[in-house]
């Protein structure tokens, strides 16, 4: 089978989008070596780090911006040019041809208040173009149900999961400058936007007995590609001033791996997620977890994590932090998650969804 992959974010872009695009291609080339892969790279970045593509993968260039326009207009034309049996696209479906489109989430439809007007306008193209998708996929059963509920005329999305980026585990761990002096700490990871519920995380940490300036909550992430940014409450700001919470900003994969491996607790009190990669990443390192008691986290990490209402009072959140501190799940549960959320399994699910629609054989090269 010959497959054209959307590689719009191969070099630069939102972290989650870039990771998923790259890992789809890397894992597919390894799992199905008989398939012929072609990656559509942005012309602007076509000369940047394309040497890290798998051996034998072909490339073509796209010229249009933004991704929605490029995917809709250019991918069908490129697919015909290279003789692709199908296209694997992200978020925005090609306007023609056989394709499998992976949608991260349609959270903007359910919670428009979390997104800027410009973001809502751009994201609104996602369900419109999805009408042209041959097949849809997403990461969780929870998100598949939301897509179906809010867009009943679209094809039913297949949940295929996601996994941890290979770079996170392959690099030698290194302590970030803001944590090297700490014997114990909690950490929360993610974009600094309103749905991440950061003020509540900080206020809850300040109410916990285990959190002190010597054992703070470390906050990893930035506001780029983040939607409506969060605003700290006076109580949260005061906790930062006292040193009970520290902003580390962006960290490298090597530093993030060190934080997960050494944290006494990893928290994620997000109000909603399509998948929520940081808890899966933390679980990969055996970290104790405290996450929001929301459907998607019950689906993904409910077997290992402590759960708490993200809208609970700071005192209740603090008690939950104290109860979860230094208390991971069982080794067996972590290992089950490792096997469940694996890139080889993800692309196997994608290909199994795609093959019946593409009328190809079991993967022999054309």
Steps between C-alpha positions, in 0.01 A plus 500: 500500500622849414402764758539877496543645851418851610837632627405865545643507854799266447754776573318769697161537663286432807669236712220243507424534128865471407557198724199314365585571136858389542424188701232384256755508219790356699295216645321422171827470308630256761184296542411475129827507304330377182287814481628792292486822700499854365501801736365843402732759658450874502719660238604759758664224706570238237877546544494484881584172670341281236796271552318359804230344284516120482712355223310452177223749581432738213412867541292752310449870571196702594487876454169617642424634849340429744481125545125483435540654154809296419335174600174572322649621173850358464483152651246363246708635211823364646338162566406471134846613392687241706246223441403464867232248593396718794589810701549513879420857608480683832200705616411633153384250241597523134214627288518200269642151466518208739626608841517421870491819706613500864320765707662587832182641652198723440513660842451841339145398410406408856697769683540800265577724797841334530608615155557836333271622224774440241556145625129421493473628144795291385403186690147522360645377170581168667147350507416661166794331325440180695190449284745417222687245709475138395583392855554680829723407792570654837691410815237389754153352520405807701595735216344274237173525690524880514571528128198280432274687742583844362530394135255213445528515121873434496647150466542326835854564627711200600697535824859389440682646803825693515833435670811663643741669260807284448736791568372527856624153588811481283686808624727510803309668783614839626368709789366843396661797668190582703481155659857382549505616863182315603481173690126466434242682290171474314475590133222594259557507124302660219412811306418794722143551388173544684385139479814375675353642823841621613381742768312218672809276475713764671241583767455129571876455528521794741239327719688170505717415798770343282550810283752752631758732343743208545250257340316714244265443213700541178306631201624400154360650181445818304218699346589452130215328308306498827159655442370744759775548755446440869499775762624427850284583797647712782532185711688318224727800441577512871599131494740573215648791693552275804682247283241225538461497122770562241458566129766315298367596157602279209735212580680258271391138463803393705396735779136395483599136529705584811203681655267207442754252631570695820162655585329407824178582318388601150174692492261585219180676605387589149132572448491299177727321253474312175775266620732675745850376427690613817332245732586220256857633483524512879361147528770383260752600768302346786416837655221535758205673332220730611263590216158647445208267547377546142398232245814514286737450795285220639542336159874556462665497845219403734678175584804674650399855593338662801190692383360827631229746397692783325239749626539397864602754763871570553482318832360188334758518222772540760377192684505306173859609437600385850327165448665435161850627585755225444231235443520355147277230356604139470782386275255276315264790427783717367620217278149450364489868406838472330370215285169672429639838398770403255563657157512162330151431631383847396608466136375141488159637594525773238599261225236246595243779467642616168563177313136393441424844354810508279426166326864394530657174603668439839775751436720372225668782311341581170 
